[in-house]
PDB file of C-alpha atoms in Angstrom:
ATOM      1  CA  UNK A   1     164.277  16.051  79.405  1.00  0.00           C
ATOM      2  CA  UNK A   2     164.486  13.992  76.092  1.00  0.00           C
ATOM      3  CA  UNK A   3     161.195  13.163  74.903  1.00  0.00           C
ATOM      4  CA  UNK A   4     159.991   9.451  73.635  1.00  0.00           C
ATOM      5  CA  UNK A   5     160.529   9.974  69.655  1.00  0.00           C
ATOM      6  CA  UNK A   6     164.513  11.231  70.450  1.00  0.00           C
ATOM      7  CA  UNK A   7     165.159   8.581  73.106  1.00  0.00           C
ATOM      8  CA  UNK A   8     163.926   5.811  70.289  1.00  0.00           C
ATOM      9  CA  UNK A   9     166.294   8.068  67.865  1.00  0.00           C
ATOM     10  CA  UNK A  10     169.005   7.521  70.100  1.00  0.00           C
ATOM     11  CA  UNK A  11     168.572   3.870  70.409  1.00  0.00           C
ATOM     12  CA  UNK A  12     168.773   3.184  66.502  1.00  0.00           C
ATOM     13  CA  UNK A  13     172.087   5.366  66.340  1.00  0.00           C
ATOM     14  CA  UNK A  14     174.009   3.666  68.981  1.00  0.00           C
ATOM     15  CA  UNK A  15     173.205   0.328  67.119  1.00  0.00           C
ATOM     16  CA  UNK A  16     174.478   1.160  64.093  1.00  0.00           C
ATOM     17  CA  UNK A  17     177.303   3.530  64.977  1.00  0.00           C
ATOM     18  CA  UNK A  18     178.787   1.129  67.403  1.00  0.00           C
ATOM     19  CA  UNK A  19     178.812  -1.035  64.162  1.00  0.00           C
ATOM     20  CA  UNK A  20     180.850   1.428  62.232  1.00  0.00           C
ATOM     21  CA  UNK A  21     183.201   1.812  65.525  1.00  0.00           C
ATOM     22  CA  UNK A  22     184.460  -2.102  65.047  1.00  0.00           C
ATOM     23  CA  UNK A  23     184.898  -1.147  61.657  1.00  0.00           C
ATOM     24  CA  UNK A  24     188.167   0.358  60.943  1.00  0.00           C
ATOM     25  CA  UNK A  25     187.004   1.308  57.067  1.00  0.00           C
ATOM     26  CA  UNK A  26     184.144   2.486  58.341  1.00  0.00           C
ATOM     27  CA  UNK A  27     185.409   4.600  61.130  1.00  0.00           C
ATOM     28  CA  UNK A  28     188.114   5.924  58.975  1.00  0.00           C
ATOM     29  CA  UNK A  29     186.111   7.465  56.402  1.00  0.00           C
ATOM     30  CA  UNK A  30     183.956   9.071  58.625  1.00  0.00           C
ATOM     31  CA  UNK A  31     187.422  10.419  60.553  1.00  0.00           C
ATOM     32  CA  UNK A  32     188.664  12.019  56.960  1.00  0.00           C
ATOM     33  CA  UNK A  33     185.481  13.754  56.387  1.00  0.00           C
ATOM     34  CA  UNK A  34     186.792  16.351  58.857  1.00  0.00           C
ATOM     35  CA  UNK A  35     189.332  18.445  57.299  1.00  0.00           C
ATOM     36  CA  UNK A  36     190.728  22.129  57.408  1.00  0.00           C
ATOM     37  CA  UNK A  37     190.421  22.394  53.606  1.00  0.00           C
ATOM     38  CA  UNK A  38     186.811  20.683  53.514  1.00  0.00           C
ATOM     39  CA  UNK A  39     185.623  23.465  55.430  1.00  0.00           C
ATOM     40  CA  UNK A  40     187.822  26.464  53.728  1.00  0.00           C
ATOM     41  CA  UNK A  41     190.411  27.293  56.449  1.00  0.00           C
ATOM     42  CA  UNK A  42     193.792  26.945  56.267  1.00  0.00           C
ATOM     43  CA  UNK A  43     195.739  23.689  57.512  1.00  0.00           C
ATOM     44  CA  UNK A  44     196.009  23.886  61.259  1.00  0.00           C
ATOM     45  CA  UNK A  45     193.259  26.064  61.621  1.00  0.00           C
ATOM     46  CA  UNK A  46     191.899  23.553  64.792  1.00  0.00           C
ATOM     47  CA  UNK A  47     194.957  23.486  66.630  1.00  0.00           C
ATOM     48  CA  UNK A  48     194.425  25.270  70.083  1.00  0.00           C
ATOM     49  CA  UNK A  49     190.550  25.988  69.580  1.00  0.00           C
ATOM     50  CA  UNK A  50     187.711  24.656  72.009  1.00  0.00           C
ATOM     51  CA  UNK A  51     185.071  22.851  69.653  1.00  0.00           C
ATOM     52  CA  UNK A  52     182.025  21.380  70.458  1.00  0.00           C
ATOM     53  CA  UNK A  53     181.092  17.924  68.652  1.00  0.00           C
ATOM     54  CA  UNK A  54     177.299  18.353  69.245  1.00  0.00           C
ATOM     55  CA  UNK A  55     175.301  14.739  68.679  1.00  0.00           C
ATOM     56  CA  UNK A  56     178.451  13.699  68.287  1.00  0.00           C
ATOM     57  CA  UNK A  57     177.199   9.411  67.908  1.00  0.00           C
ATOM     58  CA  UNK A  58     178.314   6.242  69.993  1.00  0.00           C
ATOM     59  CA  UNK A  59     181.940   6.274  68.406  1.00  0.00           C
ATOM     60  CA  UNK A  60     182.535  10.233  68.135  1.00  0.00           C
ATOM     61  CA  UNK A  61     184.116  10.234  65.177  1.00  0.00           C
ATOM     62  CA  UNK A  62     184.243  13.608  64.387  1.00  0.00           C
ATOM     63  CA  UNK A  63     185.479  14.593  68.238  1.00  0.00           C
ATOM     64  CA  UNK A  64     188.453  12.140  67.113  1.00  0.00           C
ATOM     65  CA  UNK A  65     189.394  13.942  64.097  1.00  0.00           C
ATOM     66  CA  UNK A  66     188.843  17.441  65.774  1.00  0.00           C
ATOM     67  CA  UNK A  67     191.695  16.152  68.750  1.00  0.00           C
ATOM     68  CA  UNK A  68     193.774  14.573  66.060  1.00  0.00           C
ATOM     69  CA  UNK A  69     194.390  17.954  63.905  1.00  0.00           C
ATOM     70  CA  UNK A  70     195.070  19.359  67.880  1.00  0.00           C
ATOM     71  CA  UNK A  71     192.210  21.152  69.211  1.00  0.00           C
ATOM     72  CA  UNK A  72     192.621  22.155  72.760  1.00  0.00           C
ATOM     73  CA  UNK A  73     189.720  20.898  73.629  1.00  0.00           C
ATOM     74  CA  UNK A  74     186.276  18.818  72.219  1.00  0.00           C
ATOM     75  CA  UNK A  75     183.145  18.640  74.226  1.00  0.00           C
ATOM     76  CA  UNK A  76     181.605  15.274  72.416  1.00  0.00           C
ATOM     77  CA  UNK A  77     178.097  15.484  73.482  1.00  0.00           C
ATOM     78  CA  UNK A  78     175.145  13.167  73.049  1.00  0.00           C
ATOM     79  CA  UNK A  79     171.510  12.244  75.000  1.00  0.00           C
ATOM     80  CA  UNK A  80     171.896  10.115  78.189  1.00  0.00           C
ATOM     81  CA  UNK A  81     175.125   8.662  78.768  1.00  0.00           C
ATOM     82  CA  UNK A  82     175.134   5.435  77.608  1.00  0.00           C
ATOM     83  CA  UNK A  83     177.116   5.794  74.284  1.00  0.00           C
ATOM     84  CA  UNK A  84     180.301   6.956  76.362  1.00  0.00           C
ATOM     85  CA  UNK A  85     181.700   3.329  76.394  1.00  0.00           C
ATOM     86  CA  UNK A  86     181.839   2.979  73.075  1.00  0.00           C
ATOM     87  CA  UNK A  87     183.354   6.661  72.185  1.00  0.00           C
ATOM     88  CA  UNK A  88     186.376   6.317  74.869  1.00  0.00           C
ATOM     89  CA  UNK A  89     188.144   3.350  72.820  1.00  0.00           C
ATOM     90  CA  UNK A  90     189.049   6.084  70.474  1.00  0.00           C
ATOM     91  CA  UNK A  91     189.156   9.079  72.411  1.00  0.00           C
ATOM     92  CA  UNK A  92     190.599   7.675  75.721  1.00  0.00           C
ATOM     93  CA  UNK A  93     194.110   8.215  73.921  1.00  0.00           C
ATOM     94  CA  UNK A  94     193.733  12.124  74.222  1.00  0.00           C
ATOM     95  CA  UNK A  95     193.328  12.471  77.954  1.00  0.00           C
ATOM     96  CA  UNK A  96     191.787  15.037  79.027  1.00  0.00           C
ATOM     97  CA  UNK A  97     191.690  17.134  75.617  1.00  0.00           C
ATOM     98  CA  UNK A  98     188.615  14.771  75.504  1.00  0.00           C
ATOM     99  CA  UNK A  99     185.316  15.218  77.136  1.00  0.00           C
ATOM    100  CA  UNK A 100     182.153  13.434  77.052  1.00  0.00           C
ATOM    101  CA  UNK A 101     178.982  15.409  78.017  1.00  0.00           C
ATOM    102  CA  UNK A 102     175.475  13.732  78.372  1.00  0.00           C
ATOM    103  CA  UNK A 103     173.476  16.428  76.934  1.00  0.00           C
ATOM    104  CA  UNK A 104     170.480  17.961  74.906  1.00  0.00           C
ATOM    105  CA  UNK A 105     170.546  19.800  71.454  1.00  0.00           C
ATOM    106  CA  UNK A 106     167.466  21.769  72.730  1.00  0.00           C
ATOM    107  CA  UNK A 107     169.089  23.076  76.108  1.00  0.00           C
ATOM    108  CA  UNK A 108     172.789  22.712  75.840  1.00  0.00           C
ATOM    109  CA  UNK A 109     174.526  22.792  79.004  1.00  0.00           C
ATOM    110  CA  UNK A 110     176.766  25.319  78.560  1.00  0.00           C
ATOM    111  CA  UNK A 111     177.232  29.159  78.963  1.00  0.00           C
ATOM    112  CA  UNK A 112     177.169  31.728  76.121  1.00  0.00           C
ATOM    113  CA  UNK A 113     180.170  31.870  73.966  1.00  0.00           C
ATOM    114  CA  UNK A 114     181.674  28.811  74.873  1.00  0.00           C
ATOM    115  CA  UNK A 115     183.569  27.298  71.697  1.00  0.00           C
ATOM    116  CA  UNK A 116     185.379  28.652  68.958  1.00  0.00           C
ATOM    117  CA  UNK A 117     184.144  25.568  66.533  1.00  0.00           C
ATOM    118  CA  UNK A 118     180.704  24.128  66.765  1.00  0.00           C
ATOM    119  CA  UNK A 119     179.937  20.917  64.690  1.00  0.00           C
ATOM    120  CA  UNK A 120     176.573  19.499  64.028  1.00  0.00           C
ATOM    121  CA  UNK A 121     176.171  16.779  61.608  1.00  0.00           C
ATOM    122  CA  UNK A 122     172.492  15.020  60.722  1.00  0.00           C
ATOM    123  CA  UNK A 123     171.430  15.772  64.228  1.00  0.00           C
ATOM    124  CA  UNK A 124     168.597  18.581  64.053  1.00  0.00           C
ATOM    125  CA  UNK A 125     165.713  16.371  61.947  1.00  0.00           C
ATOM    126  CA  UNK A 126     165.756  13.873  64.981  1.00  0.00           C
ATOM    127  CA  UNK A 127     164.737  16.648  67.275  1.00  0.00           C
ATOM    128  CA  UNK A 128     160.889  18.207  68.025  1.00  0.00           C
ATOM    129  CA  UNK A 129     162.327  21.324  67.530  1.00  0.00           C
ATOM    130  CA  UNK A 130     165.218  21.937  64.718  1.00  0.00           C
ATOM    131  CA  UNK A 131     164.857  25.579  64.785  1.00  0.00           C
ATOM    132  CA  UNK A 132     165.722  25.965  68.969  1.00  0.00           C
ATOM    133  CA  UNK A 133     168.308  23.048  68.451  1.00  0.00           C
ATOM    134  CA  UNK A 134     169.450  25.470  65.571  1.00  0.00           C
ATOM    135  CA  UNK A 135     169.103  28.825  68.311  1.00  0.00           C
ATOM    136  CA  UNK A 136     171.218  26.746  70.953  1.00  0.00           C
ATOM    137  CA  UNK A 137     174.398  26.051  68.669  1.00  0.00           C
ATOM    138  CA  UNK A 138     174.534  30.022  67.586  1.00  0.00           C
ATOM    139  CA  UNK A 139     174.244  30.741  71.389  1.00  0.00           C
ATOM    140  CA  UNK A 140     177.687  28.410  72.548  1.00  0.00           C
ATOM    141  CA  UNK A 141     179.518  30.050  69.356  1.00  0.00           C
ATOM    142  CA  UNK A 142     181.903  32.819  70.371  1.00  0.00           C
ATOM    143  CA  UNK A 143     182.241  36.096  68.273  1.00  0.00           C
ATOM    144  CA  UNK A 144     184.792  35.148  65.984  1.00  0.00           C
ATOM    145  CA  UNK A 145     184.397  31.829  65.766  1.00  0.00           C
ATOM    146  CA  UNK A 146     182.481  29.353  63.064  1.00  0.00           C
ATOM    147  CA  UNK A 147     179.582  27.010  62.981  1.00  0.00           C
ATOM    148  CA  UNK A 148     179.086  24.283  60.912  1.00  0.00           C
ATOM    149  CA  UNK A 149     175.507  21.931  59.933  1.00  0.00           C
ATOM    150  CA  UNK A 150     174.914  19.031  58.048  1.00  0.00           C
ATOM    151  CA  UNK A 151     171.189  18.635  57.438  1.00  0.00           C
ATOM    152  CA  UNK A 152     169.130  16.862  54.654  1.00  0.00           C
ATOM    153  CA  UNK A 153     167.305  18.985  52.100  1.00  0.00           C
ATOM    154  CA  UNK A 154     164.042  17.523  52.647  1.00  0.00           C
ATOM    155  CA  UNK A 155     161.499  19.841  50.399  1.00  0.00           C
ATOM    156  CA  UNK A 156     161.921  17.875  47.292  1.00  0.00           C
ATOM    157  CA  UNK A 157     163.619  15.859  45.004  1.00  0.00           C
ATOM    158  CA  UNK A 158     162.916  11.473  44.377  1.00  0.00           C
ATOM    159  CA  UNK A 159     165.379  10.245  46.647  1.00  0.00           C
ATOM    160  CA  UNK A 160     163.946  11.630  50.053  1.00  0.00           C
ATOM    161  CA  UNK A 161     159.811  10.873  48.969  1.00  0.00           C
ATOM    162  CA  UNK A 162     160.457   7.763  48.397  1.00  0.00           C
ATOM    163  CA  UNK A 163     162.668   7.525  51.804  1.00  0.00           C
ATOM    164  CA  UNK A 164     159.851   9.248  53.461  1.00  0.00           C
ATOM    165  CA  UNK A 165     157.205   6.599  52.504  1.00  0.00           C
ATOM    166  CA  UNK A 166     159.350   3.303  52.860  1.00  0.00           C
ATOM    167  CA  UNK A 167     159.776   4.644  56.199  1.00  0.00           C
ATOM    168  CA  UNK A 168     156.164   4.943  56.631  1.00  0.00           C
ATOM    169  CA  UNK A 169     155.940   1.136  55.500  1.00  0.00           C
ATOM    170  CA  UNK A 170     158.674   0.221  57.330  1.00  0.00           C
ATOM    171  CA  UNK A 171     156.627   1.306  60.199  1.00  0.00           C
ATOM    172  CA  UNK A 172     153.273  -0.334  59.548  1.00  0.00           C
ATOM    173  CA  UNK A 173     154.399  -3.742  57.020  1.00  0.00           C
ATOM    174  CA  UNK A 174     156.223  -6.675  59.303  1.00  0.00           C
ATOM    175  CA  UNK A 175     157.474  -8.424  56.055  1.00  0.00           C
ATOM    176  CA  UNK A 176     159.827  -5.626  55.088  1.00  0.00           C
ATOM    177  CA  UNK A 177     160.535  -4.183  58.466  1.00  0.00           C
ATOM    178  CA  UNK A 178     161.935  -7.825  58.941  1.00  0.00           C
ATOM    179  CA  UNK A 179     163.786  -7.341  55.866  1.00  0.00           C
ATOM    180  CA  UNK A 180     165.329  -3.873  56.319  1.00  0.00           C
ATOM    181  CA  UNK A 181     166.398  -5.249  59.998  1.00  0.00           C
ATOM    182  CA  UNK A 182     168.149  -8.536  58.583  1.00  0.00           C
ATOM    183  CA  UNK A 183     169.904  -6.637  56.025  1.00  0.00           C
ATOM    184  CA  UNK A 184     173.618  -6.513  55.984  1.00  0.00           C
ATOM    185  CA  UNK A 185     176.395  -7.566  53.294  1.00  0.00           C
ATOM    186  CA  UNK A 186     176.283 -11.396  54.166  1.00  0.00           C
ATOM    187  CA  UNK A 187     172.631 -11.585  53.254  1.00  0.00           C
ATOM    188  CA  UNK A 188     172.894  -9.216  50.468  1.00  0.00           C
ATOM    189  CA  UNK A 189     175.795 -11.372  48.989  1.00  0.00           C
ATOM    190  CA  UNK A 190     173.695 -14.316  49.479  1.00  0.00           C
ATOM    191  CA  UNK A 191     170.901 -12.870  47.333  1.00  0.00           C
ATOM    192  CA  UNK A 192     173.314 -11.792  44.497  1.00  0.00           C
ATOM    193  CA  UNK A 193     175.305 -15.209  44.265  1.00  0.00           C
ATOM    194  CA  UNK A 194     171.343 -16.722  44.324  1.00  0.00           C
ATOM    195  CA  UNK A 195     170.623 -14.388  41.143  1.00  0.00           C
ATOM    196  CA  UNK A 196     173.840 -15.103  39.422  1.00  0.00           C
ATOM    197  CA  UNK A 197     173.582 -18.245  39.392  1.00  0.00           C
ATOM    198  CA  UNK A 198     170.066 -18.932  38.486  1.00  0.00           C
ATOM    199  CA  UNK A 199     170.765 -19.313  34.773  1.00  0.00           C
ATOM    200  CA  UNK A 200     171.624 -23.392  34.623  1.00  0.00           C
ATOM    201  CA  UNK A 201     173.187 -23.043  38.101  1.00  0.00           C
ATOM    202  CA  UNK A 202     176.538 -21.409  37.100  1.00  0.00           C
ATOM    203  CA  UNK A 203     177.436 -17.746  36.977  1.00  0.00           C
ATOM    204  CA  UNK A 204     178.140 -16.337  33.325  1.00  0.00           C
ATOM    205  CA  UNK A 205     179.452 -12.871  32.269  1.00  0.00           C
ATOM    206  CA  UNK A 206     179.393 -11.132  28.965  1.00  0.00           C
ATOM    207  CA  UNK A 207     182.474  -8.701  30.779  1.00  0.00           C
ATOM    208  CA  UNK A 208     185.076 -10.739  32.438  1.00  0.00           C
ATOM    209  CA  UNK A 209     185.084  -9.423  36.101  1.00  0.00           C
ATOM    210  CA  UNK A 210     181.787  -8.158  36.114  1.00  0.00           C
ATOM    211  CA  UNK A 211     180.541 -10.562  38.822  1.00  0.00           C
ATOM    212  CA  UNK A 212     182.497  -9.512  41.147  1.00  0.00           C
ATOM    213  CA  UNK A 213     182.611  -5.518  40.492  1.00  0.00           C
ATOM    214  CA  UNK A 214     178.537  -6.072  40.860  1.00  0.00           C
ATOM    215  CA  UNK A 215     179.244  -7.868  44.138  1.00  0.00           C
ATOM    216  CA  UNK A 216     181.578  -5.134  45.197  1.00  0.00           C
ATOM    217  CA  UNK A 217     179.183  -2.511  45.022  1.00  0.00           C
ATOM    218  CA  UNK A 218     177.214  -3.645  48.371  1.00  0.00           C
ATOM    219  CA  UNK A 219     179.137  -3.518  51.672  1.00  0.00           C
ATOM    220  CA  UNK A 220     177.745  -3.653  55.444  1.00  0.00           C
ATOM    221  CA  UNK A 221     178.665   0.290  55.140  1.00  0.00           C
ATOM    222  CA  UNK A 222     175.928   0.534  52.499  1.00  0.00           C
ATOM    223  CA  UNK A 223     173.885  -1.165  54.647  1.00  0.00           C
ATOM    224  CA  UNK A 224     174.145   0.901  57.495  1.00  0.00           C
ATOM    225  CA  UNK A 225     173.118   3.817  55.941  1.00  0.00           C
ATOM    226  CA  UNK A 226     170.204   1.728  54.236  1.00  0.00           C
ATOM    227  CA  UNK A 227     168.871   0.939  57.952  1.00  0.00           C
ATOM    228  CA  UNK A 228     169.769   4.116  59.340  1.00  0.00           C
ATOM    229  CA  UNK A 229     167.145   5.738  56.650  1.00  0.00           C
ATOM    230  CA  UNK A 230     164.552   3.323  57.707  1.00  0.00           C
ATOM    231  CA  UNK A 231     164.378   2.477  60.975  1.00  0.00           C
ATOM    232  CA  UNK A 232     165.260   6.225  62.819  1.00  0.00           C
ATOM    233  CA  UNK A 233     162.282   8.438  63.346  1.00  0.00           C
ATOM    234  CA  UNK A 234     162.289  11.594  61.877  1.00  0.00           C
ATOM    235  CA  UNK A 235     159.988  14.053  62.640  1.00  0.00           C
ATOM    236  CA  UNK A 236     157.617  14.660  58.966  1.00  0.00           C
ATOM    237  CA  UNK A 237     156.215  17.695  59.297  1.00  0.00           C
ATOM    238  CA  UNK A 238     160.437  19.947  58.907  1.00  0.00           C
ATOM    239  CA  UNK A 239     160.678  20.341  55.493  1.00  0.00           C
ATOM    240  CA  UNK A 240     164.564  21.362  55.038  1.00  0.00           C
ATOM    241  CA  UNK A 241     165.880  23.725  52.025  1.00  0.00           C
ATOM    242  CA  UNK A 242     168.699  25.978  51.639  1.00  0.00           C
ATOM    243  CA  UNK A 243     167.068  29.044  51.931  1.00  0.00           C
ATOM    244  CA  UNK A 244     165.557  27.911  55.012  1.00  0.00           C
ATOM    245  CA  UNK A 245     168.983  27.177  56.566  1.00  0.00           C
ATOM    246  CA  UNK A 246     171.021  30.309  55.181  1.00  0.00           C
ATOM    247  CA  UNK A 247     167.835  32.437  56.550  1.00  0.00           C
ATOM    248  CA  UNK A 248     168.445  30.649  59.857  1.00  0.00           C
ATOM    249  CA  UNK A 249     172.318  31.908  60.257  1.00  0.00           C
ATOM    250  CA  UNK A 250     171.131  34.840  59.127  1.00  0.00           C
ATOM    251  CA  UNK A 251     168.755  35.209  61.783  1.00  0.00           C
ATOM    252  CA  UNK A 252     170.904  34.498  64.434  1.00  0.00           C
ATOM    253  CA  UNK A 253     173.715  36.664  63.334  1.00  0.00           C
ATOM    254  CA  UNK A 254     176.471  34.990  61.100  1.00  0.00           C
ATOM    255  CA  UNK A 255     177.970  35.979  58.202  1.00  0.00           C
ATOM    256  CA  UNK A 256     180.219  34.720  55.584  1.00  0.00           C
ATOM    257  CA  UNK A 257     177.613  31.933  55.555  1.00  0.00           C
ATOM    258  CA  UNK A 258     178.661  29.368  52.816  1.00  0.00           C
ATOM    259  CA  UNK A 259     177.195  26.224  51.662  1.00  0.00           C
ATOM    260  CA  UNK A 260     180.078  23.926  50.742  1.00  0.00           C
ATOM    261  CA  UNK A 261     180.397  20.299  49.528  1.00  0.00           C
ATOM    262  CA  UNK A 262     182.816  17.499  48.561  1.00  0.00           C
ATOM    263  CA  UNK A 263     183.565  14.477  46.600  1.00  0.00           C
ATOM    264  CA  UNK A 264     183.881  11.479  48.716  1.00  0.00           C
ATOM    265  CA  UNK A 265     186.352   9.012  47.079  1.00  0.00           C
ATOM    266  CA  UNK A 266     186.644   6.419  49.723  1.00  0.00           C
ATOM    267  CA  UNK A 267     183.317   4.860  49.196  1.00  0.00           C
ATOM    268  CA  UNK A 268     184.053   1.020  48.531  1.00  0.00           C
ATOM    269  CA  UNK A 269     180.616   0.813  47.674  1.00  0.00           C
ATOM    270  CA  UNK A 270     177.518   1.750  45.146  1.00  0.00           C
ATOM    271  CA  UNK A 271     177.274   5.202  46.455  1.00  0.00           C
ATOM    272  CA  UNK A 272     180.480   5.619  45.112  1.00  0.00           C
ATOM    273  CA  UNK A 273     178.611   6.660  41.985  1.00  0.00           C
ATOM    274  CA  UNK A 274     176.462   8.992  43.706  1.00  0.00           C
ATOM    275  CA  UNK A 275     179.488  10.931  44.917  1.00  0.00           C
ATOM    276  CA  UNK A 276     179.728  13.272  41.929  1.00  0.00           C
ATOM    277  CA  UNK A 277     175.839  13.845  42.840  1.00  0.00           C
ATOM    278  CA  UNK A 278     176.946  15.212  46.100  1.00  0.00           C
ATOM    279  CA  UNK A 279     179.719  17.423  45.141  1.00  0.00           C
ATOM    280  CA  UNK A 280     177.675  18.748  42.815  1.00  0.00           C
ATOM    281  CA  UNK A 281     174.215  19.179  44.577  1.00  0.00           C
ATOM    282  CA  UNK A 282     173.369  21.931  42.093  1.00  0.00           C
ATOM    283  CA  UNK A 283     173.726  19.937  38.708  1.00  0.00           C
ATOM    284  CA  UNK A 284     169.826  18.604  36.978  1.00  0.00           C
ATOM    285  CA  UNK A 285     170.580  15.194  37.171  1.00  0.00           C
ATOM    286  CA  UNK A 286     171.384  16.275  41.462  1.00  0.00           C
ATOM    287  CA  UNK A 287     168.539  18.424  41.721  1.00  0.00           C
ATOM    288  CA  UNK A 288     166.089  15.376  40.614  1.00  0.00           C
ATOM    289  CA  UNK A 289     167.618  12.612  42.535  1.00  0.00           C
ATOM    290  CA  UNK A 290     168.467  14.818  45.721  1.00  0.00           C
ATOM    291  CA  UNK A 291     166.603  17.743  45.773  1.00  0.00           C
ATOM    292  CA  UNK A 292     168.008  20.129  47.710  1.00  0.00           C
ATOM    293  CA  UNK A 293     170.214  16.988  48.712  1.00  0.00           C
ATOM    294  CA  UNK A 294     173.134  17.012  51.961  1.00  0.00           C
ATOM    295  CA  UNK A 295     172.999  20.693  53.132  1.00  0.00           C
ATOM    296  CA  UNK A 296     176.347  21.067  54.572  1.00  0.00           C
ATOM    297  CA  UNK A 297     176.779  25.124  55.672  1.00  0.00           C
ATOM    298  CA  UNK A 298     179.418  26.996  57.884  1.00  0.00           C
ATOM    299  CA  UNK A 299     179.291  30.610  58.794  1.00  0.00           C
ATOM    300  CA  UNK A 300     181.121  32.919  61.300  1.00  0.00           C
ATOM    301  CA  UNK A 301     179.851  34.375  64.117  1.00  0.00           C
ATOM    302  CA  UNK A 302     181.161  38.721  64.019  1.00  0.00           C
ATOM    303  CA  UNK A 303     184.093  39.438  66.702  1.00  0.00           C
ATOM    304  CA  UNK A 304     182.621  42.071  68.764  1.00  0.00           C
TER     305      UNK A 304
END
């Protein structure tokens, strides 16, 4: 039974990721994020395995790269079942390689050993209980087979205090929960043609073209991500480090546990510029901004 804070959770995602579904940039990105190479296997390492897509979002974009590199089989799962609409434009095209599962992270419905590939992305800090949501997705892994978590490294660093207290005043101040709500790249481009063109009502530039790079650098997939930080619940009290994930796969058994990152080149957008930051989470500059910053960690469960 999904409790009040994860059903409101639920109801901010499939806003937002139904966006990014009628997005084809959008939705593209996200698709390329899953890759053999990302995750250190060889090319055509999915084809033929059963993976689980757990939380997998309204539009299921990972459960749509997973069938497109040839799985046998992806079990997209997410709470209630209202998000399935949205998830089969993409996925009705693989039949029934492709199936949707109305489910919890806390009690998955499905028997020991089930999958040979277990993805969880951002899902475990909108639970009441990370750590069981954690103990479920080592159960459904088979001996032999790998699971993989993207959480944020909470603990420290600038970036995710002063999340943590604009989503306290998002919470508690109408003026800028109005203004995190109404923003999006129209109004943002309305506010930067405003401040361009204060000066004697025309735009100048000292660089030629550097209007419209500054323009450039805030799209509604900025946005997005800018609301998504706000306006879902998260539950305070889960502090998230490295060492608090690695001892967690080590608890439950993995090995060849591996914390592994990219650099994302297909941002159109200012994060663009924090993409060096994420590849490399471990560099000063990273370590202030980020903290422990996007914990993304795979291990494999032993063959027995």
């Amino acid at each position: 039974m999904e409790s009040s804070f994860e059903i409101e959770t639920r109801t901010v995602f499939d806003r937002y990721q139904r966006q990014q579904e009628n997005d084809d940039h959008i939705f593209d990105r996200l698709v390329s994020l899953i890759e053999e190479e990302y995750f250190g296997l060889p090319t055509g390492s999915f084809r033929g395995l059963d993976v689980l897509d757990a939380g997998c979002g309204s539009n299921a974009n990972a459960s749509y790269a997973f069938l497109d590199k040839g799985a046998r089989n992806v079990v997209s799962l997410e709470l209630s079942n209202d998000w399935m609409d949205c998830a089969r434009k993409r996925l009705s095209r693989f039949g029934p390689r492709s199936e949707l599962v109305a489910g919890n992270v806390l009690d998955l419905p499905f028997d020991d050993f089930s999958f040979d590939f277990v993805h969880c992305a951002g899902v475990l800090p909108h639970t009441s209980n990370p750590k069981k949501g954690f103990e479920e997705l080592a159960r459904v892994t088979r001996p032999g087979g790998s699971f993989f978590l993207t959480i944020m490294g909470t603990a420290n660093g600038v970036i995710y205090r002063c999340i943590n207290h604009l989503r306290e005043l998002y919470q508690s101040d109408e003026q800028f929960r109005s203004s995190i709500d109404n923003l999006d790249a129209s109004t943002a481009r309305e506010a930067i043609n405003w401040l361009l063109r204060i000066k004697d009502g025309e735009e100048e530039e000292y660089i030629p073209g550097e209007n419209e790079f500054f323009r450039s650098l805030f799209d509604d997939d900025l946005f997005v991500t800018i609301r998504d930080r706000f306006q879902a619940p998260t539950y305070h009290e889960f502090a998230f480090s490295e060492v608090q994930i690695r001892g967690w796969y080590g608890e439950f058994g993995f090995e060849k546990i591996r914390r592994i990152s990219r650099y994302t080149k297909n941002f159109h957008n200012l994060r663009r510029f924090l993409a060096p930051m994420y590849r490399h989470y471990d560099h000063p500059l990273a370590r202030f901004w980020f903290g422990d910053g996007c914990i993304q960690m795979i291990g494999e469960k032993p063959s027995t």
